[in-house]
Tab-separated table of C-alpha atoms and ligand atoms in Angstrom:
chain	number	residue	atom	x	y	z
A	1	UNK	CA	143.960	65.117	44.134
A	2	UNK	CA	141.153	66.827	42.286
A	3	UNK	CA	137.290	65.188	42.980
A	4	UNK	CA	136.296	63.756	39.290
A	5	UNK	CA	132.364	65.213	38.654
A	6	UNK	CA	133.218	63.742	34.692
A	7	UNK	CA	131.246	60.170	35.917
A	8	UNK	CA	128.103	60.358	33.922
A	9	UNK	CA	126.764	57.545	35.687
A	10	UNK	CA	127.604	58.996	38.875
A	11	UNK	CA	126.249	62.221	37.689
A	12	UNK	CA	122.970	61.427	36.083
A	13	UNK	CA	122.493	57.575	37.163
A	14	UNK	CA	122.950	57.589	40.745
A	15	UNK	CA	120.905	59.391	44.048
A	16	UNK	CA	122.948	61.667	45.752
A	17	UNK	CA	122.449	62.175	49.451
A	18	UNK	CA	123.167	66.237	49.433
A	19	UNK	CA	124.056	68.433	46.077
A	20	UNK	CA	127.770	68.533	47.014
A	21	UNK	CA	129.596	64.439	47.237
A	22	UNK	CA	132.482	64.715	48.336
A	23	UNK	CA	133.307	62.586	44.659
A	24	UNK	CA	136.164	60.730	44.850
A	25	UNK	CA	136.674	58.287	41.660
A	26	UNK	CA	138.287	55.202	43.804
A	27	UNK	CA	140.624	52.880	42.106
A	28	UNK	CA	141.183	50.641	45.177
A	29	UNK	CA	142.059	50.969	48.678
A	30	UNK	CA	144.910	49.226	50.541
A	31	UNK	CA	145.761	50.123	54.502
A	32	UNK	CA	144.622	53.889	55.238
A	33	UNK	CA	145.548	55.151	51.347
A	34	UNK	CA	142.869	55.471	49.045
A	35	UNK	CA	144.188	55.145	45.384
A	36	UNK	CA	142.131	57.356	43.206
A	37	UNK	CA	141.672	56.964	39.306
A	38	UNK	CA	143.889	60.098	38.631
A	39	UNK	CA	147.077	58.013	40.190
A	40	UNK	CA	146.595	59.848	43.470
A	41	UNK	CA	146.584	58.632	47.017
A	42	UNK	CA	144.795	59.884	50.118
A	43	UNK	CA	145.229	59.183	53.217
A	44	UNK	CA	142.092	57.896	54.935
A	45	UNK	CA	141.470	59.896	58.124
A	46	UNK	CA	137.450	58.922	58.257
A	47	UNK	CA	137.821	54.864	57.767
A	48	UNK	CA	134.776	54.740	55.693
A	49	UNK	CA	133.021	56.590	58.368
A	50	UNK	CA	134.242	54.365	61.487
A	51	UNK	CA	134.623	51.342	59.397
A	52	UNK	CA	137.916	50.603	58.096
A	53	UNK	CA	139.434	50.084	61.874
A	54	UNK	CA	141.465	46.983	61.365
A	55	UNK	CA	142.507	49.285	57.428
A	56	UNK	CA	141.397	49.110	53.915
A	57	UNK	CA	141.869	45.376	52.775
A	58	UNK	CA	143.474	43.544	55.944
A	59	UNK	CA	145.289	40.421	54.479
A	60	UNK	CA	143.482	38.071	56.765
A	61	UNK	CA	139.853	39.620	56.022
A	62	UNK	CA	140.230	39.488	52.308
A	63	UNK	CA	141.500	35.651	52.818
A	64	UNK	CA	138.968	33.919	55.017
A	65	UNK	CA	136.612	36.443	52.780
A	66	UNK	CA	137.802	34.181	49.479
A	67	UNK	CA	137.791	31.164	51.595
A	68	UNK	CA	134.067	31.580	52.357
A	69	UNK	CA	132.900	32.575	48.793
A	70	UNK	CA	134.473	29.164	47.565
A	71	UNK	CA	132.034	26.885	49.886
A	72	UNK	CA	128.667	28.732	49.291
A	73	UNK	CA	127.255	32.080	49.496
A	74	UNK	CA	123.505	33.252	51.006
A	75	UNK	CA	121.286	29.495	51.852
A	76	UNK	CA	119.128	30.797	53.368
A	77	UNK	CA	117.167	33.813	55.644
A	78	UNK	CA	118.724	34.581	58.678
A	79	UNK	CA	118.576	31.951	61.782
A	80	UNK	CA	117.434	28.354	60.007
A	81	UNK	CA	120.649	26.546	59.056
A	82	UNK	CA	123.581	25.730	60.512
A	83	UNK	CA	126.093	28.305	58.585
A	84	UNK	CA	129.595	27.764	60.553
A	85	UNK	CA	131.131	31.450	59.844
A	86	UNK	CA	127.514	32.524	61.539
A	87	UNK	CA	127.785	30.303	64.377
A	88	UNK	CA	131.525	30.109	65.763
A	89	UNK	CA	131.922	34.621	64.738
A	90	UNK	CA	128.534	34.487	67.451
A	91	UNK	CA	130.137	32.170	69.839
A	92	UNK	CA	133.176	34.073	69.389
A	93	UNK	CA	131.715	37.316	69.672
A	94	UNK	CA	129.687	36.481	72.828
A	95	UNK	CA	133.235	35.002	74.075
A	96	UNK	CA	134.725	39.001	73.710
A	97	UNK	CA	131.407	40.468	75.687
A	98	UNK	CA	130.678	40.070	79.370
A	99	UNK	CA	127.939	37.454	80.504
A	100	UNK	CA	124.456	38.778	79.893
A	101	UNK	CA	125.571	39.974	75.864
A	102	UNK	CA	125.191	36.505	75.369
A	103	UNK	CA	123.172	35.561	72.140
A	104	UNK	CA	123.188	37.122	68.931
A	105	UNK	CA	120.883	38.831	66.419
A	106	UNK	CA	122.574	39.592	63.035
A	107	UNK	CA	121.507	41.787	60.335
A	108	UNK	CA	123.196	43.797	57.268
A	109	UNK	CA	123.156	47.171	58.433
A	110	UNK	CA	123.381	49.524	61.901
A	111	UNK	CA	119.771	50.406	61.542
A	112	UNK	CA	118.830	47.455	61.323
A	113	UNK	CA	120.711	46.516	64.471
A	114	UNK	CA	118.228	49.465	66.192
A	115	UNK	CA	114.886	48.601	64.816
A	116	UNK	CA	115.874	45.028	66.133
A	117	UNK	CA	116.688	46.330	69.847
A	118	UNK	CA	113.606	48.879	69.531
A	119	UNK	CA	111.238	46.111	68.295
A	120	UNK	CA	112.724	43.096	71.315
A	121	UNK	CA	112.445	45.527	74.353
A	122	UNK	CA	109.011	46.237	72.903
A	123	UNK	CA	107.641	42.892	72.609
A	124	UNK	CA	109.908	41.501	75.809
A	125	UNK	CA	108.437	44.103	77.598
A	126	UNK	CA	105.041	45.043	76.743
A	127	UNK	CA	105.505	48.560	77.147
A	128	UNK	CA	105.844	51.156	74.220
A	129	UNK	CA	107.137	54.328	75.868
A	130	UNK	CA	110.847	55.166	74.327
A	131	UNK	CA	113.616	56.891	75.320
A	132	UNK	CA	116.094	59.293	73.027
A	133	UNK	CA	118.127	61.115	73.628
A	134	UNK	CA	119.409	64.805	71.985
A	135	UNK	CA	121.552	65.214	69.553
A	136	UNK	CA	121.481	61.149	69.442
A	137	UNK	CA	121.873	59.836	65.627
A	138	UNK	CA	120.772	56.211	65.668
A	139	UNK	CA	120.078	55.413	61.532
A	140	UNK	CA	117.406	56.346	58.798
A	141	UNK	CA	114.922	53.790	58.708
A	142	UNK	CA	111.528	54.797	60.114
A	143	UNK	CA	112.658	52.870	63.966
A	144	UNK	CA	115.789	54.345	64.038
A	145	UNK	CA	115.006	57.068	62.845
A	146	UNK	CA	112.706	58.057	65.466
A	147	UNK	CA	114.729	57.938	68.386
A	148	UNK	CA	117.441	59.147	66.713
A	149	UNK	CA	117.149	63.843	67.965
A	150	UNK	CA	117.637	66.009	65.954
A	151	UNK	CA	114.683	67.874	64.904
A	152	UNK	CA	116.198	69.155	61.650
A	153	UNK	CA	115.971	64.903	60.014
A	154	UNK	CA	113.445	63.822	61.669
A	155	UNK	CA	110.712	66.299	61.035
A	156	UNK	CA	110.274	66.027	57.031
A	157	UNK	CA	109.659	62.319	57.885
A	158	UNK	CA	107.128	62.724	60.630
A	159	UNK	CA	104.342	60.942	61.665
A	160	UNK	CA	106.855	58.712	62.934
A	161	UNK	CA	106.767	56.590	65.920
A	162	UNK	CA	104.456	57.928	68.912
A	163	UNK	CA	105.368	57.566	72.613
A	164	UNK	CA	109.125	58.810	72.251
A	165	UNK	CA	110.476	61.730	74.381
A	166	UNK	CA	113.796	63.009	73.909
A	167	UNK	CA	115.861	63.705	77.391
A	168	UNK	CA	118.862	65.976	77.667
A	169	UNK	CA	122.483	63.919	77.063
A	170	UNK	CA	124.855	63.836	80.258
A	171	UNK	CA	122.169	65.205	82.305
A	172	UNK	CA	121.804	63.320	85.159
A	173	UNK	CA	118.690	65.423	86.746
A	174	UNK	CA	116.957	64.220	83.442
A	175	UNK	CA	116.994	60.525	84.046
A	176	UNK	CA	114.418	60.851	86.387
A	177	UNK	CA	111.884	61.040	83.632
A	178	UNK	CA	112.351	57.583	82.669
A	179	UNK	CA	110.077	55.730	84.357
A	180	UNK	CA	107.483	52.328	85.182
A	181	UNK	CA	105.889	52.941	81.069
A	182	UNK	CA	109.463	52.691	79.441
A	183	UNK	CA	110.641	49.916	77.303
A	184	UNK	CA	113.451	51.078	76.117
A	185	UNK	CA	116.177	53.819	76.758
A	186	UNK	CA	118.596	54.232	73.676
A	187	UNK	CA	121.870	55.942	73.597
A	188	UNK	CA	125.501	56.488	72.624
A	189	UNK	CA	127.746	56.039	74.676
A	190	UNK	CA	129.649	58.571	73.475
A	191	UNK	CA	127.486	60.230	70.556
A	192	UNK	CA	129.280	60.389	67.213
A	193	UNK	CA	127.143	62.252	64.530
A	194	UNK	CA	126.011	64.671	67.728
A	195	UNK	CA	129.539	66.053	67.377
A	196	UNK	CA	132.028	63.631	69.921
A	197	UNK	CA	130.151	64.055	73.378
A	198	UNK	CA	131.972	61.628	75.966
A	199	UNK	CA	129.590	61.857	79.096
A	200	UNK	CA	130.998	61.942	82.411
A	201	UNK	CA	130.477	58.444	84.402
A	202	UNK	CA	128.049	59.683	86.741
A	203	UNK	CA	125.430	59.994	84.105
A	204	UNK	CA	126.147	56.534	82.778
A	205	UNK	CA	125.568	55.115	86.068
A	206	UNK	CA	122.959	56.842	86.607
A	207	UNK	CA	121.317	55.776	83.356
A	208	UNK	CA	122.041	52.210	84.285
A	209	UNK	CA	120.747	51.991	87.941
A	210	UNK	CA	117.236	54.733	86.867
A	211	UNK	CA	116.499	51.911	83.924
A	212	UNK	CA	117.384	48.663	86.794
A	213	UNK	CA	114.895	50.696	88.609
A	214	UNK	CA	112.130	51.378	86.232
A	215	UNK	CA	113.015	47.927	84.222
A	216	UNK	CA	113.666	50.051	81.122
A	217	UNK	CA	115.537	47.710	78.725
A	218	UNK	CA	119.630	49.534	78.000
A	219	UNK	CA	120.520	49.864	74.766
A	220	UNK	CA	124.030	51.190	74.024
A	221	UNK	CA	124.116	51.802	70.116
A	222	UNK	CA	128.086	50.863	69.725
A	223	UNK	CA	128.033	51.413	65.997
A	224	UNK	CA	130.292	53.855	65.746
A	225	UNK	CA	131.953	53.946	68.920
A	226	UNK	CA	132.176	50.060	68.862
A	227	UNK	CA	135.007	47.482	67.922
A	228	UNK	CA	138.336	48.818	69.451
A	229	UNK	CA	137.756	52.292	68.132
A	230	UNK	CA	137.477	54.337	71.113
A	231	UNK	CA	140.398	52.681	73.069
A	232	UNK	CA	138.653	48.974	74.614
A	233	UNK	CA	137.226	46.616	72.746
A	234	UNK	CA	133.300	48.079	73.248
A	235	UNK	CA	132.735	51.678	74.402
A	236	UNK	CA	130.851	50.754	77.328
A	237	UNK	CA	133.820	48.831	79.019
A	238	UNK	CA	135.377	52.389	79.522
A	239	UNK	CA	132.155	53.717	82.036
A	240	UNK	CA	131.634	50.446	84.569
A	241	UNK	CA	128.029	49.916	82.758
A	242	UNK	CA	126.688	46.882	81.050
A	243	UNK	CA	124.163	47.865	78.703
A	244	UNK	CA	120.831	45.269	78.175
A	245	UNK	CA	121.457	44.877	74.717
A	246	UNK	CA	124.011	46.736	72.658
A	247	UNK	CA	123.712	47.208	68.657
A	248	UNK	CA	126.962	47.143	66.595
A	249	UNK	CA	127.682	47.537	62.719
A	250	UNK	CA	130.147	49.307	60.887
A	251	UNK	CA	134.085	48.089	61.766
A	252	UNK	CA	132.504	45.206	62.674
A	253	UNK	CA	133.124	42.943	59.153
A	254	UNK	CA	136.635	44.660	58.151
A	255	UNK	CA	134.461	46.454	55.167
A	256	UNK	CA	131.849	43.954	55.070
A	257	UNK	CA	128.333	45.126	55.439
A	258	UNK	CA	127.006	43.673	58.354
A	259	UNK	CA	125.420	44.397	61.498
A	260	UNK	CA	124.535	42.776	64.853
A	261	UNK	CA	122.182	43.411	68.267
A	262	UNK	CA	122.984	41.820	71.240
A	263	UNK	CA	121.303	40.370	74.513
A	264	UNK	CA	121.019	37.530	76.866
A	265	UNK	CA	119.459	34.624	76.294
A	266	UNK	CA	116.205	35.040	78.383
A	267	UNK	CA	115.373	38.546	76.822
A	268	UNK	CA	116.050	37.448	72.610
A	269	UNK	CA	113.797	34.481	73.219
A	270	UNK	CA	110.925	36.898	72.992
A	271	UNK	CA	111.498	36.828	68.833
A	272	UNK	CA	110.941	32.864	69.139
A	273	UNK	CA	107.390	32.846	69.667
A	274	UNK	CA	103.956	34.853	69.760
A	275	UNK	CA	104.384	34.731	66.824
A	276	UNK	CA	107.352	32.461	66.115
A	277	UNK	CA	109.325	34.236	62.845
A	278	UNK	CA	108.071	38.066	63.978
A	279	UNK	CA	111.046	39.446	63.332
A	280	UNK	CA	113.306	37.830	60.668
A	281	UNK	CA	115.569	38.717	57.824
A	282	UNK	CA	116.748	37.566	54.650
A	283	UNK	CA	120.295	39.278	54.399
A	284	UNK	CA	121.318	39.107	58.293
A	285	UNK	CA	124.598	37.658	59.060
A	286	UNK	CA	125.348	36.696	55.439
A	287	UNK	CA	128.331	33.999	55.749
A	288	UNK	CA	130.643	36.175	53.837
A	289	UNK	CA	130.345	39.331	56.378
A	290	UNK	CA	130.166	36.934	59.188
A	291	UNK	CA	133.712	35.843	57.806
A	292	UNK	CA	135.079	38.512	58.015
A	293	UNK	CA	134.369	39.654	61.047
A	294	UNK	CA	135.866	36.342	62.612
A	295	UNK	CA	138.477	37.243	60.791
A	296	UNK	CA	138.522	41.234	61.458
A	297	UNK	CA	138.129	40.465	65.434
A	298	UNK	CA	141.068	38.125	65.284
A	299	UNK	CA	143.261	40.914	64.025
A	300	UNK	CA	141.798	43.864	66.649
A	301	UNK	CA	142.750	41.145	69.449
A	302	UNK	CA	146.482	39.961	68.097
A	303	UNK	CA	147.315	43.892	67.088
A	304	UNK	CA	145.752	44.877	70.492
A	305	UNK	CA	144.113	47.765	67.986
A	306	UNK	CA	142.269	49.012	70.664
A	307	UNK	CA	145.963	50.265	71.818
A	308	UNK	CA	146.541	51.661	68.723
A	309	UNK	CA	143.037	53.556	68.904
A	310	UNK	CA	145.082	55.368	72.514
A	311	UNK	CA	147.952	55.483	70.943
A	312	UNK	CA	146.479	57.433	67.861
A	313	UNK	CA	144.406	59.651	70.590
A	314	UNK	CA	148.067	61.057	72.614
A	315	UNK	CA	149.796	61.704	68.602
A	316	UNK	CA	146.978	63.561	67.675
A	317	UNK	CA	146.367	65.818	70.982
A	318	UNK	CA	150.294	66.053	71.214
A	319	UNK	CA	151.179	67.345	67.857
A	320	UNK	CA	147.666	69.322	66.707
A	321	UNK	CA	148.441	72.827	68.411
A	322	UNK	CA	146.379	75.782	66.517
A	323	UNK	CA	144.985	78.713	67.611
A	324	UNK	CA	141.970	77.852	64.930
A	325	UNK	CA	141.594	74.371	67.217
A	326	UNK	CA	139.349	75.344	70.273
A	327	UNK	CA	138.982	71.960	71.770
A	328	UNK	CA	140.131	68.036	70.330
A	329	UNK	CA	137.445	65.486	72.212
A	330	UNK	CA	135.826	62.216	71.613
A	331	UNK	CA	137.943	59.090	72.928
A	332	UNK	CA	141.349	57.251	71.036
A	333	UNK	CA	141.291	57.121	67.778
A	334	UNK	CA	137.177	58.548	67.964
A	335	UNK	CA	138.085	62.044	68.004
A	336	UNK	CA	136.761	65.591	66.581
A	337	UNK	CA	138.730	68.755	65.823
A	338	UNK	CA	136.505	72.137	67.326
A	339	UNK	CA	137.238	74.821	64.794
A	340	UNK	CA	136.711	78.559	65.938
A	341	UNK	CA	134.817	79.227	62.684
A	342	UNK	CA	132.909	77.158	59.989
A	343	UNK	CA	134.063	78.886	56.986
A	344	UNK	CA	137.541	78.140	58.159
A	345	UNK	CA	136.665	74.233	58.531
A	346	UNK	CA	135.615	74.179	55.351
A	347	UNK	CA	138.650	75.682	53.496
A	348	UNK	CA	140.991	73.676	56.126
A	349	UNK	CA	138.710	69.823	54.887
A	350	UNK	CA	138.594	71.366	51.488
A	351	UNK	CA	142.555	72.029	51.296
A	352	UNK	CA	144.174	69.091	53.028
A	353	UNK	CA	141.960	67.081	50.320
A	354	UNK	CA	143.742	68.694	47.708
A	355	UNK	CA	146.331	67.443	49.810
A	356	UNK	CA	145.762	63.932	50.171
A	357	UNK	CA	143.822	63.698	52.832
A	358	UNK	CA	140.736	63.197	53.927
A	359	UNK	CA	138.607	64.458	56.721
A	360	UNK	CA	135.564	64.684	57.459
A	361	UNK	CA	132.435	66.772	59.327
A	362	UNK	CA	129.783	65.024	61.823
A	363	UNK	CA	126.758	64.835	60.714
A	364	UNK	CA	125.514	67.631	63.023
A	365	UNK	CA	128.125	69.802	63.196
A	366	UNK	CA	129.759	72.461	60.524
A	367	UNK	CA	132.536	73.126	62.743
A	368	UNK	CA	134.349	70.120	64.035
A	369	UNK	CA	136.442	67.958	62.166
A	370	UNK	CA	135.579	63.460	62.148
A	371	UNK	CA	139.204	61.999	62.900
A	372	UNK	CA	139.034	58.619	63.213
A	373	UNK	CA	141.482	56.792	60.865
A	374	UNK	CA	142.156	53.349	61.093
A	375	UNK	CA	143.137	51.730	63.854
A	376	UNK	CA	146.629	50.431	62.152
A	377	UNK	CA	147.870	53.866	60.788
A	378	UNK	CA	151.353	53.694	60.898
A	379	UNK	CA	153.506	56.653	62.492
A	380	UNK	CA	154.910	58.687	59.705
A	381	UNK	CA	151.598	57.680	57.715
A	382	UNK	CA	149.056	59.638	60.711
A	383	UNK	CA	152.552	62.204	61.590
A	384	UNK	CA	151.806	63.241	57.351
A	385	UNK	CA	148.160	63.762	57.797
A	386	UNK	CA	148.978	65.889	61.164
A	387	UNK	CA	150.690	67.732	59.777
A	388	UNK	CA	148.602	68.283	56.057
A	389	UNK	CA	146.096	69.725	58.728
A	390	UNK	CA	147.895	71.486	60.762
A	391	UNK	CA	149.818	73.467	57.125
A	392	UNK	CA	146.376	73.233	56.047
A	393	UNK	CA	144.751	75.600	59.080
A	394	UNK	CA	148.063	77.959	58.505
A	395	UNK	CA	146.782	78.437	55.214
A	396	UNK	CA	142.870	79.143	56.191
B	401	PLP	N1	124.189	54.047	64.687
B	401	PLP	C1	125.374	55.327	65.086
B	401	PLP	C2	125.733	55.604	66.409
B	401	PLP	C3	125.943	55.500	63.778
B	401	PLP	O1	126.885	56.782	63.745
B	401	PLP	C4	125.168	54.872	62.867
B	401	PLP	C5	125.797	55.985	60.938
B	401	PLP	O2	126.489	56.449	61.301
B	401	PLP	C6	124.069	54.461	62.486
B	401	PLP	C7	123.828	53.748	64.116
B	401	PLP	C8	123.351	53.638	61.394
B	401	PLP	O3	124.474	52.866	60.528
B	401	PLP	P1	123.988	51.904	59.341
B	401	PLP	O4	124.010	53.416	58.586
B	401	PLP	O5	125.026	51.122	58.848
B	401	PLP	O6	122.783	52.289	59.227
């Protein structure tokens, strides 16, 4: 498998996001595999960055998409018409969430879900101050970037939203800084791009208590951790706390673009007037994406994929033993393999790709290898990928 750098459209007409894109030329994808234009097969160990949790082109998702495209595509901006798959999915999603998370606002992407959640918190509380956490990642539009806790990504775009402060992650004492001026606190329940960091139960509890005490809206960004990836349908279930708003996207619609923020009906009512239409979107909750999302949720539940995530974690932890591995961290199939050296990490990831196994970094760390395969990956394929990683470490 060799990255294809001969495609003129890719090289000359497509905007790049770095000087060194991976450049795989994909022909098709199925289950845990990408099939490239050169005929080779690659095991996808990053799921399109936590998207393809039910595997690529799950048959139930494909058939739901086909059925919807035969009925209608876009018919009206979000929130005006009754579109069956959109409304039914909202009901099914809220049924899978606890009471208090019972009203869904659909978006297209993760960052838009966070934008909506931040605006909702401001409007509902009448406050402006926002708290984020160091090393967090919430997306690249201006609002989400404003609460993303990494200066290297924020500095080129300053000024961003005013009145935002960052606290150290997983530090109970620091939570005292959350006061009555705070509209919202936004956090990932498990930090993804920050390096797969699982905070303590005690921190989660203290965060929940402090937000309740001062009347701040607690937003959990489960855009990466949600939909079974960490071993429960939603990651917050594992910490015994419930947010006021949860934001979702990525794995939600089995490979189709969809996002959402979900809150109580009372909180969400803040968007209905003063003025009406104060937060609208054309494509949010696209009917084809919602059809795919309904099928995805059913697959996650019927195939018990959160349990599969736990099984993946146990296989990875048992198998991946090598002196270069400092730590395997994370939960379920949202794992990070911390290596002893950044250069070795780059070499190992490159060798794996040459041998048909796709791995990747997280945005904020260059010696942490992301391990996040589709939750449907079978045992032989998982073992094949893990053995390729061990071989690559041996050679690097
Ligand atoms: N929040 C988290 C935790 C993410 O990991 C991401 C993307 O990686 C986002 C938000 C942004 O989502 P999107 O790329 O769909 O805008």
